Short mmCIF file of C-alpha atoms and ligand atoms in Angstrom, two decimals:
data_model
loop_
_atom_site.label_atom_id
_atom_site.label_comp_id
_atom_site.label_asym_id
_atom_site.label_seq_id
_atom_site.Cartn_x
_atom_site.Cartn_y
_atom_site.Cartn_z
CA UNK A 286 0.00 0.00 0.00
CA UNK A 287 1.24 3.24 -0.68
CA UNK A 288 0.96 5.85 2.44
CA UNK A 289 2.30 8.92 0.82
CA UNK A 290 -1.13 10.34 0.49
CA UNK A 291 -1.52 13.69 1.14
CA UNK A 292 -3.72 15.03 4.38
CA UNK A 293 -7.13 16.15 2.74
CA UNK A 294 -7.27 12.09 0.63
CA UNK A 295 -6.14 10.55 4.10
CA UNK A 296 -8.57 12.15 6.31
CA UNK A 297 -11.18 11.35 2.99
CA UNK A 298 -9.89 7.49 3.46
CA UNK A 299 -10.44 7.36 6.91
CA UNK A 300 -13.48 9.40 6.57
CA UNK A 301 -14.91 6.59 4.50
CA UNK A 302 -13.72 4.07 6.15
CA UNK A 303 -11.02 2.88 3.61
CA UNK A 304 -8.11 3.14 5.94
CA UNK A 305 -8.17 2.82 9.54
CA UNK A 306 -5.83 5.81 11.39
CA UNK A 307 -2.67 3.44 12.51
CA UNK A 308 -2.30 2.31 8.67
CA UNK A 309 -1.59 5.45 7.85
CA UNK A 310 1.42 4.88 10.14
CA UNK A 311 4.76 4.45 8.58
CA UNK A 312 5.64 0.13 9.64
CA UNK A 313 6.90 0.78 12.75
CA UNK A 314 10.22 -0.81 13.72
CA UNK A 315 10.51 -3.96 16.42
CA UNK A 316 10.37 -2.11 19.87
CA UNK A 317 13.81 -4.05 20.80
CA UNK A 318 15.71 -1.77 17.38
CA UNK A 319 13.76 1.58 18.75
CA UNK A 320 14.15 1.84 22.38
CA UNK A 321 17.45 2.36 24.32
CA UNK A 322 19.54 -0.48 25.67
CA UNK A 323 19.48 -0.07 29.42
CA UNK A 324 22.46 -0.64 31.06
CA UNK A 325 23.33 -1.12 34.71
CA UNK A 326 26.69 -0.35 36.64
CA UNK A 327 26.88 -2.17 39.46
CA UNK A 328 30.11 -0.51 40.95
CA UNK A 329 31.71 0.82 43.94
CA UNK A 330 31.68 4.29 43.91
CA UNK A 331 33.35 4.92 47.72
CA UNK A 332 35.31 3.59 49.71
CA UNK A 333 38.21 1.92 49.34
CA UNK A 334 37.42 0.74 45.57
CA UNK A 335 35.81 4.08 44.59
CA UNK A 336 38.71 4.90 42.07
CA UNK A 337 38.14 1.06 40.67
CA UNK A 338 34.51 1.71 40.25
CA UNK A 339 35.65 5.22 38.37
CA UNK A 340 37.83 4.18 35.84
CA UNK A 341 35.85 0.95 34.76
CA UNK A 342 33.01 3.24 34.11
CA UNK A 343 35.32 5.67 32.48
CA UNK A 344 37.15 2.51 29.99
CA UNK A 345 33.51 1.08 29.44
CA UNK A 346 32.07 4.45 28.41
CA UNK A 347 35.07 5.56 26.31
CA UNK A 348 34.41 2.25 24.28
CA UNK A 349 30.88 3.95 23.26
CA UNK A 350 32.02 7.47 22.73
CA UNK A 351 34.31 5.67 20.23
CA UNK A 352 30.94 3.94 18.28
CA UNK A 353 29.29 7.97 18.50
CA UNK A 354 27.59 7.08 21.98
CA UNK A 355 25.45 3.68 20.11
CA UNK A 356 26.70 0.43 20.35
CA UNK A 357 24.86 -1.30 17.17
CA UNK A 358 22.78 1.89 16.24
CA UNK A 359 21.10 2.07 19.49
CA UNK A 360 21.49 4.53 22.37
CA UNK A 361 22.52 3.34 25.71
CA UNK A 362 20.74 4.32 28.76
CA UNK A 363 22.75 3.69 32.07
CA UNK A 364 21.07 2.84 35.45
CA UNK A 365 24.06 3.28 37.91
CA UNK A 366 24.48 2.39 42.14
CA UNK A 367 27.14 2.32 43.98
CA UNK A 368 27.60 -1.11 45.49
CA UNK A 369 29.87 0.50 48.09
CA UNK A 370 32.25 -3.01 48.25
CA UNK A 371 29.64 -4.55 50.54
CA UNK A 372 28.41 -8.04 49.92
CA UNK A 373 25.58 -7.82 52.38
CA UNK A 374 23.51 -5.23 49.96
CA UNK A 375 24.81 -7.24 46.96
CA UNK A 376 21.33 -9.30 46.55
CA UNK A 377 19.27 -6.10 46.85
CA UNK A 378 21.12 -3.72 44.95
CA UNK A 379 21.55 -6.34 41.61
CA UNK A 380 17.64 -6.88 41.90
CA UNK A 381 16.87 -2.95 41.75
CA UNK A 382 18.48 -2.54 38.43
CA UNK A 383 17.20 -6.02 36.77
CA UNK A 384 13.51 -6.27 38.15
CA UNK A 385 12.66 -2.42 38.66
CA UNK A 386 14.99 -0.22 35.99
CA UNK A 387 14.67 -3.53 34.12
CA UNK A 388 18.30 -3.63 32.26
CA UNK A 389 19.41 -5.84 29.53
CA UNK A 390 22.78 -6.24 30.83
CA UNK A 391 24.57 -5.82 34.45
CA UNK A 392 27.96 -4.53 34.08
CA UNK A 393 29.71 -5.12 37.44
CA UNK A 394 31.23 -5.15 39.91
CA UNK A 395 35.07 -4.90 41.71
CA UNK A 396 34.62 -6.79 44.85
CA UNK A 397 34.27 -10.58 44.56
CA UNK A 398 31.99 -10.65 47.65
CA UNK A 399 29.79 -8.27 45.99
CA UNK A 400 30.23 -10.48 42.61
CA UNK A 401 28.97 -13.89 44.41
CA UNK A 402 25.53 -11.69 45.22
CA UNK A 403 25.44 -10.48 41.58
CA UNK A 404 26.12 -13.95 39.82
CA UNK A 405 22.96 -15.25 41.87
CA UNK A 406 20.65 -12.73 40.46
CA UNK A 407 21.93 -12.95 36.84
CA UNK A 408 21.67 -16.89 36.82
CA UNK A 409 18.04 -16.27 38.71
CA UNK A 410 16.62 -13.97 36.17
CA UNK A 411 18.63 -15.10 33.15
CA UNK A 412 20.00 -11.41 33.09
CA UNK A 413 23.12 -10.95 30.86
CA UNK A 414 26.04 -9.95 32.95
CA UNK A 415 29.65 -8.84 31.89
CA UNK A 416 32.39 -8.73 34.88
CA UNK A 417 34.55 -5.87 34.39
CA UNK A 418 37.04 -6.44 37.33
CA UNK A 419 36.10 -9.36 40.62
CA UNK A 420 38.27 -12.30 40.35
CA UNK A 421 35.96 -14.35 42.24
CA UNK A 422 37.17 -17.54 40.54
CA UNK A 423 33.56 -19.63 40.91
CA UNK A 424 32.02 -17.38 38.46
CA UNK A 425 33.83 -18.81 35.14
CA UNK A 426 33.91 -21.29 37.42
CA UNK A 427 31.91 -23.85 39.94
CA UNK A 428 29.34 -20.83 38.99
CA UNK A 429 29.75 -20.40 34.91
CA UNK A 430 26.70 -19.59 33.59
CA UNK A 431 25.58 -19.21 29.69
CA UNK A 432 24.93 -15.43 30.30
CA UNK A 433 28.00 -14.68 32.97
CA UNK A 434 31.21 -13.40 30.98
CA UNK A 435 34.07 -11.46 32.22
CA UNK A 436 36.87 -9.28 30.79
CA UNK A 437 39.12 -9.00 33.50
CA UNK A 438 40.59 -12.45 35.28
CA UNK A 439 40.08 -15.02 37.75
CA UNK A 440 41.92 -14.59 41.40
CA UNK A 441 43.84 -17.29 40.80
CA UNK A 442 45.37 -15.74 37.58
CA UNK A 443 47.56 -12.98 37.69
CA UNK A 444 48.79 -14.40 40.93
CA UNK A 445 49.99 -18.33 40.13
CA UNK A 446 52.54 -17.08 37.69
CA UNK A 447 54.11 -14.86 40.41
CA UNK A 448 54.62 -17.78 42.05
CA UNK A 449 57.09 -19.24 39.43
CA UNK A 450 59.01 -16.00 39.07
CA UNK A 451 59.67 -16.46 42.85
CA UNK A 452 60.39 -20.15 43.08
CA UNK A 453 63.15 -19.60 39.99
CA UNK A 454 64.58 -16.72 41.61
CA UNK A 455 65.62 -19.33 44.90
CA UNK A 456 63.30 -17.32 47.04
CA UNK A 457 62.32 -20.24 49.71
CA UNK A 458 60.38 -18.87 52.81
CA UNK A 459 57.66 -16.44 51.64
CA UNK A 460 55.31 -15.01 53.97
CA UNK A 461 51.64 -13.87 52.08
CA UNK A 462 49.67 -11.17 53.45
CA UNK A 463 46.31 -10.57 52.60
CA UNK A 464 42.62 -9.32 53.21
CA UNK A 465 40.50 -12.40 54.39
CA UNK A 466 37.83 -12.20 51.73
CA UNK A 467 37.37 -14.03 48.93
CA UNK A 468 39.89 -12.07 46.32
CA UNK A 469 42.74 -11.99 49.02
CA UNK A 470 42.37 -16.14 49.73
CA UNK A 471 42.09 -16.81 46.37
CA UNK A 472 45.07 -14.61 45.47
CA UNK A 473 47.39 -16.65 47.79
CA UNK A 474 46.30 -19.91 46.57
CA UNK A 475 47.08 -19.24 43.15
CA UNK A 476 50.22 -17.80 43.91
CA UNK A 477 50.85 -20.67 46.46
CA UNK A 478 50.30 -23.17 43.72
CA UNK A 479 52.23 -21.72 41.19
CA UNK A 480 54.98 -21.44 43.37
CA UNK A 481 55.43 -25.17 45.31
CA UNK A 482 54.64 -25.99 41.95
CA UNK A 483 57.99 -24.42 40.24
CA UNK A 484 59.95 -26.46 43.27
CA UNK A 485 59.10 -22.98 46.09
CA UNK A 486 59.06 -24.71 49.43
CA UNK A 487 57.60 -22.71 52.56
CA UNK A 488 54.41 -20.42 52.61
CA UNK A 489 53.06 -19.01 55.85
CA UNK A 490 49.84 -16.97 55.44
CA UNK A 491 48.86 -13.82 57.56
CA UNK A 492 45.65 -11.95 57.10
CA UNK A 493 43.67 -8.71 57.65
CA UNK A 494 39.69 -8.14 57.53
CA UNK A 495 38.97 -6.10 54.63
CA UNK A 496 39.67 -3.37 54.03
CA UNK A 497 40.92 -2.89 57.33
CA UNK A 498 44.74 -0.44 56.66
CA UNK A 499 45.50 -1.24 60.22
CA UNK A 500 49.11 -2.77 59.50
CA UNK A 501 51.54 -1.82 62.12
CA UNK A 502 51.50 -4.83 64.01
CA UNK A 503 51.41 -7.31 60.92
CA UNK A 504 54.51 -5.02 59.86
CA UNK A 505 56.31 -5.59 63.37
CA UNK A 506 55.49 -9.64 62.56
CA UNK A 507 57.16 -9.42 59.12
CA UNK A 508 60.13 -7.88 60.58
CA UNK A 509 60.54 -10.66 63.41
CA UNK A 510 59.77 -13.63 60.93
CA UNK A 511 62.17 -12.35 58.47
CA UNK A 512 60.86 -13.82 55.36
CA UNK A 513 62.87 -14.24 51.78
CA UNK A 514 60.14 -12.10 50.64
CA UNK A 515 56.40 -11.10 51.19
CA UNK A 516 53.68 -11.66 48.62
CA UNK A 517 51.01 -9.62 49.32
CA UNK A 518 47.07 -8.69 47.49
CA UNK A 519 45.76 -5.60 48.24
CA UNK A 520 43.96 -2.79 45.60
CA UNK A 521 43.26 0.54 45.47
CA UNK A 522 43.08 2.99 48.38
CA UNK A 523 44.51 -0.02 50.85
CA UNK A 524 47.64 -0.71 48.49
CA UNK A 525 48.47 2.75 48.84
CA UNK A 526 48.79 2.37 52.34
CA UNK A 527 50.12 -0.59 52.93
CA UNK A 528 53.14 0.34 50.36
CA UNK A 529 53.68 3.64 52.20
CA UNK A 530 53.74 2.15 55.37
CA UNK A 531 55.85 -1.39 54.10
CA UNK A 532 58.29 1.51 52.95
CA UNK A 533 57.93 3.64 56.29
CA UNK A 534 58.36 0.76 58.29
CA UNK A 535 62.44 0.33 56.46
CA UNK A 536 61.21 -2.96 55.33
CA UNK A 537 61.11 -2.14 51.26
CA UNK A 538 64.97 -2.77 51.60
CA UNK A 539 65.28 -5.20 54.05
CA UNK A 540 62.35 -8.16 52.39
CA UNK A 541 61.65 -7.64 49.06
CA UNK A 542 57.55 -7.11 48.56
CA UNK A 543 56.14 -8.82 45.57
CA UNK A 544 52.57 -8.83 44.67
CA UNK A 545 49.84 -9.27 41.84
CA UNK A 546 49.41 -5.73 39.86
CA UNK A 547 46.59 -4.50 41.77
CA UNK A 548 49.31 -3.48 44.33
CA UNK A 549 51.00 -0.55 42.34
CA UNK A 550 47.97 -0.16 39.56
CA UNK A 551 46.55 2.90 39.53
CA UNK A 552 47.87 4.44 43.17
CA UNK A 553 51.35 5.15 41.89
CA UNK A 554 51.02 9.11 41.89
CA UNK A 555 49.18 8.60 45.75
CA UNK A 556 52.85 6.72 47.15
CA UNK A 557 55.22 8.96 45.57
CA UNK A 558 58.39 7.03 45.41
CA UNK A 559 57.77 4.12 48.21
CA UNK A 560 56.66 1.80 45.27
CA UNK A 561 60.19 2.58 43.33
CA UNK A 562 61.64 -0.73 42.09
CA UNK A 563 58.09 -3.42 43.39
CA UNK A 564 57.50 -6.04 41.14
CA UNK A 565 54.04 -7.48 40.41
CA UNK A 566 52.48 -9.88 37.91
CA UNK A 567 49.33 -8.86 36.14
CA UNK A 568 47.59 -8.75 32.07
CA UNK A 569 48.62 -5.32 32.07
CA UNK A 570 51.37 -2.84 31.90
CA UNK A 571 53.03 0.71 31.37
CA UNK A 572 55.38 0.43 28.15
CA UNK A 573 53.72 -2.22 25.93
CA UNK A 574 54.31 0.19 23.29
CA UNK A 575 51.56 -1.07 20.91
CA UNK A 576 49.91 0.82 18.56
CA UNK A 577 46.91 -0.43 19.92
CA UNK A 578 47.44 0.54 23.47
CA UNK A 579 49.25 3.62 23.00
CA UNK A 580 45.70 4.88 20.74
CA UNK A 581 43.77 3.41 23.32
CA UNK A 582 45.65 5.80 26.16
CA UNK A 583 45.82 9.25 24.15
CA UNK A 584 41.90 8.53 23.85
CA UNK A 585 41.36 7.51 27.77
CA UNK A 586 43.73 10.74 28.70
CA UNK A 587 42.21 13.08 26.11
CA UNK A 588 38.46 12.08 27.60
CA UNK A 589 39.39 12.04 31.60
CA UNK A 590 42.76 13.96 31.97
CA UNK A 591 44.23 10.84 33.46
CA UNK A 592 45.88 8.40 32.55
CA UNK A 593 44.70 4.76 32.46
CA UNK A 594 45.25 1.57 34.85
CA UNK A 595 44.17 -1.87 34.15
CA UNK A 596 40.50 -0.87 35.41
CA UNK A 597 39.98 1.32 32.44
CA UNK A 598 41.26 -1.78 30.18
CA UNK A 599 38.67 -3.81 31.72
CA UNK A 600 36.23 -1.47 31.68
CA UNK A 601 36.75 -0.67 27.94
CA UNK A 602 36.90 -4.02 26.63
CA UNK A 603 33.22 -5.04 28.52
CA UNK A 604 32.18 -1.96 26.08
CA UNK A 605 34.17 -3.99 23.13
CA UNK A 606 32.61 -7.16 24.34
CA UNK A 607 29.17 -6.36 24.48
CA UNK A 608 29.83 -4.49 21.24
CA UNK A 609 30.41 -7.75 19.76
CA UNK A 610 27.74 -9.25 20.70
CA UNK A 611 25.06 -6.53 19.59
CA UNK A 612 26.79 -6.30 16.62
CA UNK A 613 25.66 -9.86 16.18
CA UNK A 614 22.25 -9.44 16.31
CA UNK A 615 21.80 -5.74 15.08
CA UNK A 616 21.04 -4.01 18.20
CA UNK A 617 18.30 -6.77 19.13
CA UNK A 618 19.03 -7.82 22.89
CA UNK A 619 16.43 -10.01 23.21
CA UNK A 620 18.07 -12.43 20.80
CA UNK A 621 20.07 -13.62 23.70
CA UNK A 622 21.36 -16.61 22.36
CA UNK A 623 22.62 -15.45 19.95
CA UNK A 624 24.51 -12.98 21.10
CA UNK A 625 26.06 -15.13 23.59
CA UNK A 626 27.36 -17.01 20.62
CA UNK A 627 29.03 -14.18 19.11
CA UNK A 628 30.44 -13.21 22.61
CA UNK A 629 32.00 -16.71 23.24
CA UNK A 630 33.27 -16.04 19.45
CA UNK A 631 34.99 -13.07 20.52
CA UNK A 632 38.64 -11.96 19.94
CA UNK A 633 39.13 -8.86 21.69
CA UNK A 634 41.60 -6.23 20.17
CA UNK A 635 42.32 -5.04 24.01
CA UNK A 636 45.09 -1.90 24.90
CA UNK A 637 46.36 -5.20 27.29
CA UNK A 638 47.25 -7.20 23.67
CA UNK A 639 44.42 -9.28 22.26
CA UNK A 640 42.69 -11.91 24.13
CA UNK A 641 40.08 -14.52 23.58
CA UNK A 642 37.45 -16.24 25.38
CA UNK A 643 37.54 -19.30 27.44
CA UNK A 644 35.03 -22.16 27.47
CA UNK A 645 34.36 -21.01 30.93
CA UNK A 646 33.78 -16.88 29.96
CA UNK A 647 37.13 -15.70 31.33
CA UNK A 648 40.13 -13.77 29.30
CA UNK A 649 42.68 -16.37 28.33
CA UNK A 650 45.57 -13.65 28.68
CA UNK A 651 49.05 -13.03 28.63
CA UNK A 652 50.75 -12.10 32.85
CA UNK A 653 53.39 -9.43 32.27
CA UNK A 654 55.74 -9.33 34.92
CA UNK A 655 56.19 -5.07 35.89
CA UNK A 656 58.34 -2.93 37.79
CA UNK A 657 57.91 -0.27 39.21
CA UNK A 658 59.96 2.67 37.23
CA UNK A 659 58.71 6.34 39.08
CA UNK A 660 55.26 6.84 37.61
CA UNK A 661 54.78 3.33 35.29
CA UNK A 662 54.39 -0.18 36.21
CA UNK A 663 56.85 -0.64 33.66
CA UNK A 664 56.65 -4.03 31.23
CA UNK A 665 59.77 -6.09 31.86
CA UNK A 666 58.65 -9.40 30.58
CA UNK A 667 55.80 -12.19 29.80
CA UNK A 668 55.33 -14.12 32.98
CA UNK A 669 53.06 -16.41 31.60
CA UNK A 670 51.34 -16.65 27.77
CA UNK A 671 47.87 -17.12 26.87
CA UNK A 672 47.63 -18.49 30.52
CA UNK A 673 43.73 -19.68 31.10
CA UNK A 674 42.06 -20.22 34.17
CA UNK A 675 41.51 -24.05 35.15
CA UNK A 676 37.63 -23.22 35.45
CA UNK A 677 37.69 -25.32 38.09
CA UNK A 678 34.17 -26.87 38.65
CA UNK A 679 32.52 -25.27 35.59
CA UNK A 680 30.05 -28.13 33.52
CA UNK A 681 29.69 -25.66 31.18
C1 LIG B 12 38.20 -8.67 43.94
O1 LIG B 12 37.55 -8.49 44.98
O2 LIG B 12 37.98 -9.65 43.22
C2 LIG B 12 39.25 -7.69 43.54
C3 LIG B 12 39.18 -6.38 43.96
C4 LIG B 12 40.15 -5.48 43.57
C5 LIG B 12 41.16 -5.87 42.72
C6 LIG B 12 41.24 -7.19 42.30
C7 LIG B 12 40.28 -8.10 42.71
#
């Protein structure tokens, strides 16, 4: 039928019954291609993972800005709460943004305590969720789920190859130190694997509630025990403290401090020179002097006068992910499955280097080892390449 009639023979049409008023509407489009794709952050926003929470959302909306604010033709509309790091609101806060702002997709969070609440919603409403930092390792893997994907890592891996850097350097007697949540634990045990596994002999464990900086007296302890060296997992605010009191304390010198990257990443300018010369493990680094990464960093500085940490690479690449998998369907989200095909598909062009997708959801990644050279968490080598997570306990 052709509607280009003018007014007075349309209103003559309807008049006579010919045409009823909503055929002289132009076909309208599916609802899923018109309306906006509504998408909650789940992040901390204060406390000590505030700057975390930042930057992810920072990387994740630079990604759009780069597609002209659409990701497959269609606006984004963002639904945002601050999960302030605390698992006991985890449950409550997840089920605001999927049952009353009704999102397509939960992007979140940092905290892995936080993460176990969030996984339980997705899985319970079928709600596609993209991890853009908690390692909790049950979620790619006892946990994996069809529609549970994340961009960053698992605990376990940016901390077992640490482990063998140790063990090779004839470091015997390490003493771990770490909040005693789920990240910290998880932290030590793959860096205790990875490093009785490359021949390491001794690990003694200490711990701290999060995200209690109350260190003097485990400080005192290292002293007295005297370790080769001390592997520790903290993040944000807290790793700026602890490394400006390790150093304080005259023990930077005496015990070398090792950690996983989220010791030094993004608090470098906070310690000043206490972090001089640490050396951590993580899937990225200052100096990869890429074409790819160094684009990616102009653009993140150029948007947020700052530069970016491995937060803002995770949060970018969920926007690259999800990308992907909209892409795949032309904007339609409630073609679920078949996004999540195109998704598990994925090969991510990431700042970090490029990546792929596990079986399980999770980045299989390359571990850089860094050091810390004044400002940069300077690249010195590949710790580990293409190193997957075990996915321990995923049927997936
Ligand atoms: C976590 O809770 O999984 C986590 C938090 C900060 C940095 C790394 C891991």
């Amino acid at each position: 039928m052709n509607l280009d009639l003018n007014s007075s023979r349309r209103q003559f049409l309807v008049g006579a019954g010919l045409l009823t008023a909503s055929a002289l509407l132009p076909n309208p489009p599916a609802l899923a291609q018109t309306s906006t794709i509504r998408i909650g952050l789940m992040l901390p926003y204060t406390g000590t993972y505030a700057q975390l929470g930042t930057a992810i959302t920072n990387g994740f909306k630079l990604a759009v800005a780069e597609r002209g604010g659409k990701l497959a033709g269609r606006e984004l509309e963002y639904f945002s709460v601050d999960d302030e790091s605390e698992p006991a609101k985890a449950p409550e806060n997840a089920n605001r943004l999927v049952q009353r702002d009704k999102v397509d997709v939960l992007v979140g969070t940092v905290h892995s305590g936080v993460q176990m609440g969030m996984v339980k919603v997705a899985k319970e409403s079928n709600t596609l969720m993209i991890i853009p930092n908690a390692g909790l390792d049950a979620a790619t893997g006892a946990l994996c789920a069809p529609n549970i994907f994340r961009t960053s890592f698992s605990n376990w891996q940016p901390s077992y190859p640490m482990g063998k850097v140790l063990a090779d350097r004839g470091m015997n007697n390490i003493l771990t130190l770490a909040w005693k949540y789920g990240a910290g634990q998880e932290a030590v045990a793959g860096f205790n694997e990875g490093f009785i596994k490359a021949g390491g002999k001794s690990v003694r464990g200490l711990w701290i509630p999060f995200p209690n900086v109350e260190f003097q007296a485990l400080l005192t302890e290292i002293a007295s025990i005297k370790p080769d060296a001390v592997f520790v997992f903290f993040a944000g605010a807290g790793a700026a403290k602890f490394i400006k009191d390790y150093n304080a304390a005259g023990l930077r010198r005496q015990i070398p401090l090792f950690g996983s990257g989220f010791l030094t990443d993004g608090v470098l300018d906070a310690v000043d020179k206490a972090a001089e010369g640490l050396e951590t493990t993580l899937h990225y680094a200052d100096g990869l002097n890429t074409k790819r990464d160094r684009e990616f960093r102009a653009a993140y500085s150029k948007a947020y006068k700052s530069e970016p940490d491995v937060y803002a690479v995770q949060g970018y690449d969920a926007g690259l992910l999800l990308n992907i998998g909209l892409d795949a369907v032309k904007g339609d989200v409630t073609k679920k499955k078949e996004m999540i095909a195109a998704m598990e598909k994925a090969k991510i062009d990431s700042p970090r280097g490029p990546w792929t997708m596990s079986k399980a959801h999770n980045p299989i990644q390359d571990i850089y080892l860094r050091r810390v050279v004044g400002r940069e968490n300077k690249m010195v080598s590949v710790a580990h390449k293409a190193l997957a997570d075990p996915a321990r306990g995923c049927k997936m």
